[in-house]
Short mmCIF file of C-alpha atoms in Angstrom, two decimals:
data_model
loop_
_atom_site.label_atom_id
_atom_site.label_comp_id
_atom_site.label_asym_id
_atom_site.label_seq_id
_atom_site.Cartn_x
_atom_site.Cartn_y
_atom_site.Cartn_z
CA MET O 1 0.00 0.00 0.00
CA TRP O 2 2.84 2.42 0.75
CA GLU O 3 4.09 2.03 -2.83
CA PHE O 4 0.72 3.18 -4.11
CA ASN O 5 0.72 6.19 -1.77
CA HIS O 6 4.26 7.04 -2.89
CA CYS O 7 3.15 6.94 -6.54
CA ILE O 8 0.16 9.17 -5.78
CA LYS O 9 2.37 11.72 -4.01
CA ALA O 10 4.85 11.72 -6.90
CA TYR O 11 2.01 12.20 -9.38
CA ASN O 12 0.60 15.10 -7.34
CA ARG O 13 4.05 16.76 -7.20
CA LYS O 14 4.33 16.39 -10.98
CA GLN O 15 0.86 17.89 -11.50
CA ASN O 16 1.67 20.82 -9.18
CA ALA O 17 4.89 21.51 -11.09
CA ALA O 18 3.00 21.42 -14.40
CA GLU O 19 0.38 23.82 -13.01
CA ARG O 20 3.07 26.25 -11.87
CA GLU O 21 4.64 26.08 -15.33
CA ARG O 22 1.27 26.89 -16.96
CA VAL O 23 0.80 29.85 -14.61
CA ALA O 24 4.33 31.10 -15.36
CA THR O 25 3.70 30.83 -19.11
CA ALA O 26 0.42 32.70 -18.77
CA TRP O 27 2.14 35.40 -16.69
CA GLN O 28 4.87 35.79 -19.28
CA THR O 29 2.23 36.15 -21.98
CA GLY O 30 0.52 38.78 -19.85
CA ALA O 31 3.84 40.58 -19.40
CA PHE O 32 3.99 41.18 -23.15
CA ALA O 33 0.58 42.82 -22.93
CA GLY O 34 1.69 44.70 -19.81
CA ALA O 35 2.53 47.88 -21.73
CA ALA O 36 -1.19 48.37 -22.29
CA PHE O 37 -1.71 48.32 -18.54
CA ASN O 38 0.96 50.99 -17.99
CA GLY O 39 2.98 48.90 -15.57
CA LYS O 40 0.00 47.67 -13.55
CA LEU O 41 0.93 43.97 -13.80
CA ARG O 42 2.24 42.62 -10.52
CA LYS O 43 5.28 40.45 -9.90
CA LEU O 44 5.08 36.78 -10.87
CA ASN O 45 5.17 35.72 -7.21
CA ASN O 46 1.81 37.42 -6.70
CA TYR O 47 0.23 35.06 -9.23
CA LEU O 48 2.05 31.92 -8.02
CA LYS O 49 0.71 32.09 -4.47
CA ASP O 50 -1.18 29.06 -3.23
CA LYS O 51 -4.41 30.93 -2.63
CA GLU O 52 -7.41 30.19 -4.84
CA SER O 53 -8.01 33.56 -6.49
CA VAL O 54 -6.01 36.65 -7.31
CA LYS O 55 -7.61 39.96 -8.20
CA ALA O 56 -6.53 41.56 -11.43
CA PRO O 57 -5.15 45.11 -11.30
CA LYS O 58 -7.85 47.76 -11.69
CA VAL O 59 -7.61 49.82 -14.83
CA SER O 60 -10.37 52.09 -16.10
CA LYS O 61 -11.76 51.29 -19.53
CA GLU O 62 -10.78 54.73 -20.84
CA LYS O 63 -7.19 54.35 -19.63
CA PHE O 64 -6.99 50.85 -21.10
CA GLU O 65 -8.37 52.00 -24.47
CA ALA O 66 -5.92 54.92 -24.59
CA ALA O 67 -2.97 52.68 -23.73
CA ALA O 68 -4.10 50.07 -26.27
CA LYS O 69 -4.33 52.72 -29.01
CA ALA O 70 -0.88 54.06 -28.09
CA ALA O 71 0.56 50.53 -28.20
CA GLU O 72 -1.08 49.94 -31.58
CA ARG O 73 0.43 53.18 -32.92
CA ARG O 74 3.88 52.17 -31.64
CA ARG O 75 3.45 48.76 -33.21
CA HIS O 76 2.77 50.30 -36.60
CA GLY O 77 5.65 52.76 -36.32
CA GLY O 78 3.60 55.87 -35.52
CA THR O 79 4.09 58.21 -32.60
#
């Protein structure tokens, strides 16, 4: 029976590591979009905490739209 429990624990550790990797990848993807949030993204450790939910940074719709338009202009070479 202890062998089975050992296998279950190893599987759970592997799943936890895979979940952390998915969160890190998602955070890195969000970091590329971070310019639109004007530096409002938090550090990766904030999103890797063991708690169930994490609140997103608050950004007004107007500020987001303005930052998105500015990023789009920069992307196309405008100022």
